[in-house]
């Protein structure tokens, strides 16, 4: 599999009413199509209805420790909700992944001969519709961890290889978003098969729809099969204006260039004690984070003890036992666990993988039950350390 | 899966074999040192798999008990031995099950992981080994390695401290090293009993009696981090460069291949970047409490 740029650069115009045709085409290519669906008060990727239609008019309200979605009368936007708790991470790095099937012989007790076989995830092809630029950037970050390092992970590779990604650029940011400062959005630049920009007007006769671009051979083939007209100049201008306004309107930012040095210079700082007073160590931030990769690997033996499954399951550096070895815990206090999370995410991640572990999606701010905001924590440390 | 134009997948070929797959190995010998320390000599059931397990002293394997769990254990045998020896301290759920096993029983092995002690770099230099507590297993294989190739190393000094005399396992090994030419062995305990004949106090109190030429000495340290920090402070004062001081670190490990995230210390994954680090490399991250 190789990442090849589409040969056809011409942006196309997909009218809003035509979106089900795109869904039908993806299904015709054997993909299960998932898109942003409001469920239990949040947005999540779920199966689209048989009609291939997405209900329009949903909007989100986000803030530190606050998330609401509601339907707005008069709004028709299909991708109006910026993001929800779930990123696309679970589709490649599964929350729970059986890795190995172990078969033991019939003798009782440990020490028996055994046979170990890898368990591969099923090869279902999934098309994700509505992937934001931050989540595409996060996927590239996870690729570096699981595929490009010394040991590539076959389970991740199998899930990754079957994805078809339809990105949707953001022309509206949530108050918790800061992708512009992390240089990951709001416009999707790479790593997608198709990229859409939703516009309320700009189509023929001022109609609503999407500017559609291919980012891979498969995406180009799909666009060609839809036989769409070239996007009108008015739409391209509207698209550009939308991205610029979105980036300019972001309410939060991280000082990306200063980051590793700033945190490394302040491994001891009173702010770590202060944030530990508020942090519940609940691990929500790491669960909603699209790049966090920490996990446990454990045995789940069968009741008859003739077999066992080795299972990988998401864990978190906020778990009390995360840095624990036989009776010794390297990070027994919340102060140390919060520091590990933030310093890893924003600084040591760059040493390890050549990019930040933060893509600016803002989920850790929204979904923190006590509203801890990493941009505020960094600013508090930066305030005591003039550049 | 239908063959179609390629989608925006990641570049690079994917090796199909899981690095997490354990290889069955039979216990061929078990030697016990006191109640909670045992050396297991292991032989892979498939002899053809042995070349994949070639290792450097200081590297470790993941030792697996099917249905129970996996633990990271350094390899204590000589790299030239056909069998692989692991000296295992009984400290948790998985090692408690391993303790009950003996010759004829089968365990899983995968590895070797991490890096080894700088035994090539130390050739024709003096070597000072500082160890504390029961943490001497990762370095005892390296000491044996040097004595088996005695002509290739200069003066060898072993400085070993234990809390109480009963913690001195492998006592015969220390006695054998002590009889070697051009070798100094200093043993010390915090809590001497009536039969203890060696030094008393913590290991760092005995540095003064060790002669060392900082320009031709390589230092290998293994043990509790607080001991390592004190030892580094003294060695710096004696003029030994941080490039010549190597420490072996211990952290929680689930995968050993840099995926699970548990073993991080600053930018390092102890499993794949270590477990042995020159102190220079750890820099500001070594010695920060709770990092």
Coordinates of N, CA, C and O in Angstrom, one line a residue, chain B residues 113-283:
Chain B
X113 N 15.1 -8.2 24.3 CA 14.8 -6.8 24.1 C 15.8 -5.9 24.8 O 16.5 -6.3 25.7
X114 N 15.7 -4.7 24.4 CA 16.6 -3.7 25.0 C 18.0 -3.8 24.6 O 18.3 -4.5 23.6
X115 N 18.9 -3.1 25.2 CA 20.3 -3.1 24.9 C 21.1 -3.8 25.9 O 20.6 -4.2 26.9
X116 N 22.4 -3.9 25.7 CA 23.3 -4.7 26.6 C 24.2 -3.7 27.3 O 24.3 -2.5 27.0
X117 N 25.0 -4.2 28.3 CA 26.0 -3.4 28.9 C 27.1 -3.1 27.9 O 27.3 -3.9 26.9
X118 N 27.8 -2.1 28.0 CA 28.8 -1.7 27.0 C 30.1 -2.5 27.1 O 31.2 -2.0 27.3
X119 N 30.0 -3.8 26.9 CA 31.2 -4.7 27.2 C 32.2 -4.6 26.1 O 33.4 -4.9 26.3
X120 N 31.8 -4.2 24.9 CA 32.8 -4.0 23.8 C 33.6 -2.7 24.1 O 34.8 -2.6 24.1
X121 N 32.8 -1.7 24.5 CA 33.4 -0.4 24.8 C 34.4 -0.5 26.0 O 35.4 0.3 26.1
X122 N 34.1 -1.4 26.9 CA 34.9 -1.5 28.2 C 36.1 -2.4 28.0 O 36.9 -2.5 28.9
X123 N 36.3 -3.0 26.8 CA 37.5 -3.8 26.6 C 38.8 -3.1 26.8 O 38.9 -1.9 26.3
X124 N 39.7 -3.7 27.5 CA 41.0 -3.2 27.8 C 40.9 -1.9 28.7 O 41.9 -1.2 28.8
X125 N 39.8 -1.8 29.4 CA 39.7 -0.7 30.3 C 39.4 -1.3 31.7 O 39.1 -2.5 31.8
X126 N 39.6 -0.5 32.8 CA 39.2 -0.9 34.1 C 37.7 -0.9 34.2 O 37.1 0.0 33.6
X127 N 37.1 -1.8 34.9 CA 35.6 -1.8 35.0 C 35.3 -1.8 36.5 O 35.7 -2.6 37.3
X128 N 34.4 -0.8 36.9 CA 33.9 -0.8 38.3 C 32.4 -1.1 38.2 O 31.7 -0.5 37.4
X129 N 32.0 -2.1 38.9 CA 30.6 -2.5 39.0 C 30.1 -2.2 40.3 O 30.6 -2.6 41.4
X130 N 29.0 -1.4 40.4 CA 28.4 -1.0 41.6 C 27.0 -1.6 41.7 O 26.2 -1.3 40.8
X131 N 26.7 -2.4 42.6 CA 25.3 -3.0 42.7 C 24.8 -2.9 44.1 O 25.5 -2.9 45.1
X132 N 23.5 -2.8 44.2 CA 22.8 -2.7 45.5 C 21.6 -3.6 45.6 O 20.9 -3.8 44.6
X133 N 21.4 -4.2 46.7 CA 20.3 -5.0 47.0 C 20.3 -6.3 46.2 O 21.3 -6.8 45.8
X134 N 19.0 -6.7 45.9 CA 18.9 -8.0 45.1 C 19.0 -7.7 43.6 O 18.9 -8.6 42.8
X135 N 19.3 -6.4 43.2 CA 19.2 -6.1 41.8 C 20.5 -6.4 41.1 O 20.9 -5.7 40.1
X136 N 21.2 -7.4 41.6 CA 22.5 -7.7 40.9 C 22.4 -8.7 39.7 O 23.3 -8.8 39.0
X137 N 21.2 -9.3 39.5 CA 21.1 -10.2 38.4 C 21.4 -9.6 37.1 O 22.1 -10.3 36.3
X138 N 20.9 -8.4 36.7 CA 21.2 -7.9 35.4 C 22.7 -7.7 35.1 O 23.1 -7.6 34.0
X139 N 23.5 -7.6 36.2 CA 24.9 -7.3 36.0 C 25.8 -8.5 36.2 O 26.9 -8.5 35.8
X140 N 25.3 -9.5 36.9 CA 26.1 -10.6 37.3 C 26.5 -11.4 36.0 O 27.6 -11.9 35.9
X141 N 25.6 -11.5 35.0 CA 25.9 -12.1 33.7 C 27.1 -11.3 33.0 O 27.9 -11.9 32.4
X142 N 27.1 -10.0 33.2 CA 28.1 -9.2 32.5 C 29.5 -9.4 33.2 O 30.5 -9.5 32.6
X143 N 29.4 -9.6 34.6 CA 30.7 -9.8 35.3 C 31.3 -11.2 34.9 O 32.5 -11.3 34.5
X144 N 30.4 -12.2 34.8 CA 30.9 -13.5 34.4 C 31.4 -13.5 33.0 O 32.5 -14.1 32.6
X145 N 30.8 -12.7 32.1 CA 31.2 -12.5 30.7 C 32.7 -12.0 30.7 O 33.5 -12.5 30.0
X146 N 32.9 -11.0 31.5 CA 34.3 -10.4 31.5 C 35.3 -11.4 32.1 O 36.4 -11.5 31.5
X147 N 35.0 -12.1 33.1 CA 35.9 -13.1 33.7 C 36.2 -14.2 32.7 O 37.3 -14.8 32.7
X148 N 35.2 -14.6 31.9 CA 35.5 -15.7 30.9 C 36.4 -15.2 29.8 O 36.9 -15.9 29.1
X149 N 36.5 -13.8 29.7 CA 37.4 -13.2 28.7 C 38.3 -12.3 29.4 O 38.5 -11.1 29.1
X150 N 39.0 -12.8 30.5 CA 39.7 -12.0 31.5 C 40.8 -11.2 30.9 O 41.0 -10.0 31.3
X151 N 41.4 -11.7 29.8 CA 42.6 -10.9 29.3 C 42.1 -9.6 28.6 O 42.9 -8.7 28.3
X152 N 40.8 -9.6 28.2 CA 40.4 -8.4 27.5 C 40.0 -7.2 28.4 O 39.6 -6.2 27.9
X153 N 40.0 -7.4 29.7 CA 39.6 -6.3 30.6 C 40.7 -6.0 31.6 O 41.5 -6.9 32.0
X154 N 40.8 -4.8 32.0 CA 41.8 -4.3 33.0 C 41.4 -4.7 34.4 O 40.8 -5.8 34.6
X155 N 41.6 -3.9 35.4 CA 41.2 -4.2 36.8 C 39.7 -4.2 36.9 O 39.0 -3.3 36.4
X156 N 39.2 -5.2 37.5 CA 37.7 -5.3 37.7 C 37.4 -5.1 39.2 O 38.0 -5.9 40.1
X157 N 36.6 -4.2 39.5 CA 36.2 -3.9 40.9 C 34.7 -4.2 41.0 O 33.9 -3.6 40.2
X158 N 34.3 -5.0 42.0 CA 32.9 -5.2 42.2 C 32.5 -4.7 43.6 O 33.1 -5.1 44.6
X159 N 31.6 -3.7 43.7 CA 31.2 -3.1 44.9 C 29.7 -3.4 45.1 O 28.9 -3.0 44.3
X160 N 29.5 -4.3 46.1 CA 28.1 -4.8 46.2 C 27.6 -4.6 47.6 O 28.2 -5.1 48.6
X161 N 26.4 -3.9 47.7 CA 25.8 -3.7 49.1 C 24.5 -4.4 49.2 O 23.7 -4.4 48.3
X162 N 24.2 -5.0 50.4 CA 22.9 -5.6 50.7 C 22.4 -5.0 52.0 O 23.2 -4.6 52.8
X163 N 21.1 -5.0 52.2 CA 20.5 -4.5 53.4 C 20.9 -5.4 54.6 O 21.5 -5.0 55.5
X164 N 20.6 -6.7 54.4 CA 21.0 -7.7 55.5 C 21.7 -8.9 54.8 O 21.6 -9.1 53.6
X165 N 22.6 -9.5 55.6 CA 23.4 -10.6 55.1 C 22.6 -11.7 54.3 O 23.1 -12.2 53.3
X166 N 21.4 -11.9 54.7 CA 20.6 -13.0 54.0 C 20.3 -12.6 52.6 O 20.0 -13.4 51.7
X167 N 20.4 -11.3 52.3 CA 20.1 -10.8 50.9 C 21.3 -11.1 50.0 O 21.3 -10.8 48.8
X168 N 22.4 -11.5 50.5 CA 23.6 -11.8 49.7 C 23.4 -13.2 49.0 O 23.8 -14.2 49.5
X169 N 22.8 -13.1 47.8 CA 22.6 -14.4 47.1 C 23.8 -14.5 46.2 O 24.6 -13.6 46.0
X170 N 24.0 -15.7 45.6 CA 25.2 -16.0 44.8 C 26.5 -15.7 45.5 O 27.4 -15.2 44.9
X171 N 26.5 -16.0 46.8 CA 27.7 -15.6 47.6 C 28.9 -16.3 47.1 O 30.0 -15.8 47.0
X172 N 28.8 -17.5 46.5 CA 29.9 -18.3 46.0 C 30.5 -17.6 44.8 O 31.7 -17.7 44.5
X173 N 29.6 -17.0 44.1 CA 30.0 -16.2 42.9 C 31.0 -15.1 43.3 O 32.0 -14.9 42.6
X174 N 30.6 -14.4 44.3 CA 31.5 -13.3 44.8 C 32.8 -13.8 45.2 O 33.9 -13.2 45.0
X175 N 32.8 -14.9 45.9 CA 34.0 -15.5 46.4 C 34.9 -15.9 45.3 O 36.1 -15.8 45.3
X176 N 34.3 -16.5 44.2 CA 35.1 -16.9 43.0 C 35.7 -15.7 42.3 O 36.8 -15.7 41.9
X177 N 34.9 -14.6 42.2 CA 35.5 -13.4 41.6 C 36.6 -12.9 42.4 O 37.6 -12.4 41.9
X178 N 36.5 -12.9 43.7 CA 37.5 -12.4 44.6 C 38.8 -13.1 44.5 O 39.9 -12.4 44.7
X179 N 38.8 -14.3 44.1 CA 40.0 -15.1 43.9 C 40.7 -14.8 42.5 O 41.8 -15.3 42.3
X180 N 40.0 -14.1 41.7 CA 40.6 -13.8 40.4 C 41.7 -12.8 40.5 O 41.7 -11.9 41.3
X181 N 42.7 -12.8 39.5 CA 43.8 -11.8 39.6 C 43.2 -10.5 39.2 O 42.2 -10.4 38.4
X182 N 43.9 -9.4 39.7 CA 43.6 -8.1 39.3 C 42.2 -7.7 39.5 O 41.5 -7.1 38.7
X183 N 41.7 -8.2 40.7 CA 40.2 -8.0 40.9 C 40.0 -7.6 42.4 O 40.7 -8.0 43.3
X184 N 39.1 -6.6 42.6 CA 38.7 -6.2 43.9 C 37.3 -6.5 44.1 O 36.5 -6.1 43.3
X185 N 36.9 -7.1 45.2 CA 35.5 -7.3 45.5 C 35.2 -6.8 46.9 O 35.9 -7.1 47.9
X186 N 34.3 -5.8 47.0 CA 33.9 -5.2 48.3 C 32.5 -5.5 48.6 O 31.6 -5.2 47.8
X187 N 32.2 -6.2 49.7 CA 30.8 -6.6 50.0 C 30.5 -5.8 51.3 O 31.3 -5.7 52.2
X188 N 29.3 -5.3 51.4 CA 28.9 -4.5 52.6 C 27.4 -4.7 52.9 O 26.6 -5.0 52.0
X189 N 27.1 -4.6 54.2 CA 25.7 -4.7 54.6 C 25.3 -3.6 55.6 O 26.2 -3.1 56.3
X190 N 24.1 -3.1 55.5 CA 23.6 -2.1 56.5 C 23.4 -2.7 57.9 O 23.5 -2.1 58.9
X191 N 23.0 -4.0 57.9 CA 22.6 -4.6 59.1 C 23.4 -5.9 59.4 O 22.9 -7.0 59.2
X192 N 24.7 -5.7 59.8 CA 25.5 -6.9 59.9 C 25.0 -7.8 61.1 O 24.5 -7.4 62.0
X193 N 25.2 -9.1 60.9 CA 24.9 -10.1 62.0 C 26.3 -10.5 62.5 O 27.3 -10.1 62.1
X194 N 26.2 -11.5 63.5 CA 27.5 -11.9 64.2 C 28.5 -12.6 63.3 O 29.6 -12.6 63.5
X195 N 28.0 -13.2 62.2 CA 28.9 -13.9 61.3 C 29.4 -13.1 60.1 O 30.3 -13.6 59.3
X196 N 28.9 -11.9 59.9 CA 29.3 -11.1 58.8 C 30.7 -10.6 58.9 O 31.1 -10.1 60.0
X197 N 31.6 -10.9 57.9 CA 33.0 -10.6 58.1 C 33.5 -9.4 57.2 O 34.6 -9.0 57.2
X198 N 32.5 -9.0 56.3 CA 32.9 -7.9 55.3 C 32.6 -6.5 55.9 O 32.4 -6.4 57.1
X199 N 32.5 -5.6 55.0 CA 32.2 -4.2 55.4 C 30.8 -4.0 55.9 O 29.9 -4.7 55.6
X200 N 30.6 -2.9 56.6 CA 29.3 -2.5 57.0 C 29.0 -1.1 56.5 O 29.9 -0.3 56.2
X201 N 27.7 -0.8 56.4 CA 27.3 0.5 55.8 C 26.7 0.4 54.4 O 26.7 -0.7 53.9
X202 N 26.3 1.5 53.8 CA 25.8 1.4 52.5 C 26.9 1.4 51.5 O 28.0 1.9 51.8
X203 N 26.6 1.0 50.3 CA 27.7 0.7 49.3 C 28.4 2.0 48.9 O 29.7 2.0 48.7
X204 N 27.8 3.2 49.0 CA 28.4 4.4 48.5 C 29.5 4.9 49.6 O 30.3 5.7 49.3
X205 N 29.4 4.3 50.8 CA 30.4 4.7 51.8 C 31.8 4.1 51.5 O 32.7 4.4 52.2
X206 N 31.8 3.1 50.6 CA 33.1 2.4 50.4 C 33.8 2.8 49.1 O 34.7 2.1 48.7
X207 N 33.3 3.8 48.5 CA 34.0 4.3 47.3 C 35.4 4.7 47.5 O 36.2 4.6 46.6
X208 N 35.6 5.3 48.7 CA 36.9 5.9 49.0 C 38.1 4.9 48.9 O 39.2 5.2 48.5
X209 N 37.7 3.6 49.2 CA 38.8 2.7 49.2 C 39.0 2.0 47.8 O 39.9 1.2 47.6
X210 N 38.2 2.5 46.9 CA 38.4 2.0 45.5 C 39.3 2.9 44.7 O 39.1 4.1 44.6
X211 N 40.4 2.3 44.2 CA 41.3 3.1 43.4 C 40.7 3.1 42.0 O 40.3 2.1 41.5
X212 N 40.6 4.3 41.4 CA 40.1 4.3 40.1 C 40.8 5.5 39.3 O 41.0 6.5 39.8
X213 N 41.1 5.1 38.0 CA 41.7 6.1 37.1 C 40.5 6.5 36.2 O 40.1 5.7 35.3
X214 N 40.0 7.7 36.4 CA 38.8 8.1 35.6 C 39.0 8.1 34.1 O 38.1 7.9 33.3
X215 N 40.3 8.2 33.6 CA 40.5 8.2 32.2 C 40.4 6.8 31.6 O 40.3 6.7 30.4
X216 N 40.5 5.8 32.4 CA 40.4 4.4 31.8 C 39.4 3.5 32.5 O 39.6 2.3 32.6
X217 N 38.4 4.1 33.1 CA 37.4 3.3 33.9 C 36.0 3.4 33.3 O 35.6 4.5 32.9
X218 N 35.4 2.3 33.1 CA 33.9 2.3 32.8 C 33.2 1.8 34.0 O 33.6 0.8 34.6
X219 N 32.1 2.4 34.3 CA 31.3 2.1 35.5 C 29.9 1.5 35.1 O 29.2 2.1 34.3
X220 N 29.6 0.4 35.7 CA 28.3 -0.2 35.5 C 27.5 -0.2 36.8 O 28.0 -0.8 37.8
X221 N 26.4 0.4 36.8 CA 25.6 0.5 38.1 C 24.2 -0.1 37.9 O 23.5 0.1 36.9
X222 N 23.8 -0.9 39.0 CA 22.5 -1.5 38.9 C 22.0 -1.6 40.3 O 22.7 -2.1 41.2
X223 N 20.8 -1.2 40.6 CA 20.2 -1.3 41.9 C 19.2 -0.2 42.1 O 18.7 0.4 41.1
X224 N 18.8 0.1 43.4 CA 17.8 1.1 43.6 C 18.3 2.5 43.1 O 19.5 2.8 43.1
X225 N 17.3 3.3 42.6 CA 17.8 4.5 41.9 C 18.4 5.5 42.9 O 19.3 6.3 42.5
X226 N 18.0 5.5 44.2 CA 18.6 6.4 45.1 C 20.1 6.0 45.3 O 20.9 6.9 45.3
X227 N 20.4 4.7 45.3 CA 21.8 4.3 45.4 C 22.6 4.8 44.1 O 23.7 5.3 44.2
X228 N 21.9 4.6 43.0 CA 22.6 5.0 41.7 C 22.9 6.5 41.7 O 23.9 7.0 41.3
X229 N 21.9 7.3 42.2 CA 22.1 8.8 42.2 C 23.3 9.2 43.1 O 24.1 10.0 42.8
X230 N 23.4 8.6 44.3 CA 24.5 8.8 45.2 C 25.8 8.4 44.5 O 26.8 9.1 44.6
X231 N 25.8 7.2 43.9 CA 27.1 6.7 43.3 C 27.5 7.7 42.2 O 28.7 8.0 42.1
X232 N 26.6 8.1 41.4 CA 26.9 9.0 40.3 C 27.5 10.3 40.8 O 28.5 10.8 40.3
X233 N 27.0 10.8 41.9 CA 27.5 12.1 42.5 C 29.0 11.9 42.9 O 29.8 12.7 42.7
X234 N 29.3 10.7 43.6 CA 30.6 10.5 44.0 C 31.6 10.3 42.8 O 32.7 10.8 42.8
X235 N 31.1 9.5 41.8 CA 31.9 9.3 40.6 C 32.3 10.5 39.9 O 33.4 10.7 39.4
X236 N 31.3 11.4 39.8 CA 31.6 12.7 39.1 C 32.7 13.5 39.9 O 33.6 14.1 39.3
X237 N 32.5 13.4 41.2 CA 33.5 14.1 42.1 C 34.9 13.5 41.8 O 35.9 14.2 41.9
X238 N 35.0 12.2 41.6 CA 36.2 11.5 41.3 C 36.7 11.7 39.9 O 37.7 11.1 39.5
X239 N 35.9 12.5 39.1 CA 36.4 12.8 37.8 C 35.9 11.8 36.7 O 36.4 11.9 35.5
X240 N 35.0 11.0 37.0 CA 34.5 10.0 35.9 C 33.4 10.8 35.1 O 32.5 11.4 35.6
X241 N 33.6 10.7 33.8 CA 32.6 11.4 32.9 C 31.3 10.7 32.8 O 31.2 9.4 32.9
X242 N 30.2 11.4 32.7 CA 28.9 10.8 32.6 C 28.7 9.9 31.4 O 27.8 9.1 31.3
X243 N 29.6 10.0 30.4 CA 29.6 9.1 29.2 C 30.1 7.7 29.6 O 29.9 6.7 28.9
X244 N 30.9 7.6 30.7 CA 31.5 6.4 31.1 C 30.7 5.7 32.3 O 31.1 4.6 32.7
X245 N 29.6 6.3 32.7 CA 28.8 5.7 33.8 C 27.5 5.2 33.2 O 26.8 5.9 32.6
X246 N 27.3 3.9 33.4 CA 26.1 3.3 32.8 C 25.2 2.7 33.9 O 25.7 2.1 34.8
X247 N 23.9 3.0 33.8 CA 22.9 2.5 34.8 C 21.9 1.6 34.1 O 21.6 1.8 32.9
X248 N 21.4 0.6 34.8 CA 20.4 -0.2 34.3 C 19.1 0.1 35.0 O 19.1 0.1 36.3
X249 N 18.0 0.5 34.3 CA 16.8 1.0 34.9 C 15.7 -0.1 34.9 O 15.7 -0.9 34.0
X250 N 14.8 0.1 35.8 CA 13.7 -0.9 35.9 C 12.4 0.0 35.8 O 12.3 1.0 36.5
X251 N 11.5 -0.5 35.0 CA 10.2 0.2 34.9 C 9.1 -0.9 34.6 O 9.5 -2.0 34.2
X252 N 7.9 -0.5 34.7 CA 6.8 -1.4 34.3 C 6.8 -1.7 32.8 O 7.0 -0.7 32.0
X253 N 6.7 -2.9 32.4 CA 6.7 -3.2 31.0 C 5.6 -4.2 30.7 O 5.5 -5.3 31.3
X254 N 4.8 -3.9 29.7 CA 3.8 -4.9 29.2 C 4.1 -5.5 27.9 O 3.8 -6.6 27.6
X255 N 4.8 -4.6 27.0 CA 5.0 -5.1 25.6 C 6.4 -5.3 25.3 O 6.7 -6.1 24.4
X256 N 7.3 -4.5 25.8 CA 8.8 -4.6 25.6 C 9.2 -4.1 24.2 O 10.3 -4.1 23.8
X257 N 8.2 -3.6 23.4 CA 8.5 -3.1 22.0 C 8.2 -1.7 21.8 O 8.2 -1.2 20.7
X258 N 7.9 -0.9 22.9 CA 7.7 0.5 22.7 C 6.3 0.9 22.4 O 6.0 2.0 21.9
X259 N 5.3 0.0 22.6 CA 3.9 0.4 22.3 C 3.1 0.7 23.5 O 2.2 1.6 23.5
X260 N 3.3 0.0 24.6 CA 2.3 0.1 25.7 C 2.5 1.4 26.6 O 1.6 1.8 27.3
X261 N 3.7 2.0 26.5 CA 3.8 3.3 27.2 C 4.1 3.3 28.6 O 4.4 4.3 29.2
X262 N 4.1 2.1 29.3 CA 4.3 2.1 30.7 C 5.7 2.4 31.2 O 5.9 2.9 32.3
X263 N 6.7 2.2 30.4 CA 8.1 2.2 30.9 C 8.8 3.5 30.6 O 10.0 3.6 30.8
X264 N 8.0 4.6 30.3 CA 8.7 5.8 29.9 C 9.4 6.5 31.0 O 8.9 6.6 32.1
X265 N 10.6 7.1 30.7 CA 11.2 8.0 31.6 C 11.6 9.2 30.7 O 12.6 9.1 29.9
X266 N 10.9 10.4 30.9 CA 11.2 11.5 29.9 C 11.0 11.0 28.5 O 10.0 10.3 28.2
X267 N 11.9 11.3 27.6 CA 11.8 10.8 26.2 C 12.1 9.4 26.0 O 12.0 8.9 24.9
X268 N 12.6 8.7 27.0 CA 13.1 7.3 26.8 C 12.0 6.3 27.0 O 11.2 6.4 28.0
X269 N 12.0 5.2 26.2 CA 11.2 4.0 26.5 C 12.3 3.1 27.1 O 13.2 2.7 26.3
X270 N 12.2 2.8 28.3 CA 13.2 2.0 29.0 C 13.3 0.6 28.3 O 14.4 0.1 28.1
X271 N 12.2 0.1 27.7 CA 12.3 -1.2 27.1 C 13.1 -1.3 25.8 O 13.8 -2.2 25.6
X272 N 13.0 -0.2 25.0 CA 13.7 -0.3 23.7 C 14.9 0.6 23.6 O 15.8 0.4 22.8
X273 N 14.9 1.7 24.4 CA 16.0 2.6 24.3 C 17.1 2.2 25.4 O 18.2 2.5 25.3
X274 N 16.6 1.5 26.4 CA 17.4 1.0 27.5 C 17.4 -0.5 27.5 O 17.3 -1.1 26.4
X275 N 17.4 -1.2 28.6 CA 17.3 -0.6 30.0 C 18.6 0.0 30.5 O 18.6 0.6 31.6
X276 N 19.7 -0.1 29.7 CA 21.0 0.4 30.1 C 21.2 1.8 29.4 O 21.1 1.9 28.2
X277 N 21.5 2.8 30.2 CA 21.7 4.1 29.6 C 23.0 4.7 30.2 O 23.3 4.6 31.4
X278 N 23.8 5.3 29.3 CA 24.9 6.2 29.8 C 24.2 7.3 30.6 O 23.2 7.9 30.1
X279 N 24.7 7.7 31.7 CA 24.1 8.8 32.5 C 24.0 10.1 31.7 O 23.0 10.8 31.8
X280 N 25.0 10.3 30.8 CA 24.9 11.5 29.9 C 23.6 11.6 29.2 O 23.0 12.6 29.0
X281 N 23.1 10.4 28.7 CA 21.9 10.4 27.8 C 20.7 10.8 28.7 O 19.8 11.4 28.2
X282 N 20.6 10.3 29.9 CA 19.5 10.5 30.7 C 19.4 12.0 31.1 O 18.3 12.5 31.3
X283 N 20.5 12.6 31.3 CA 20.6 14.0 31.6 C 19.6 14.5 32.7 O 19.6 13.9 33.8

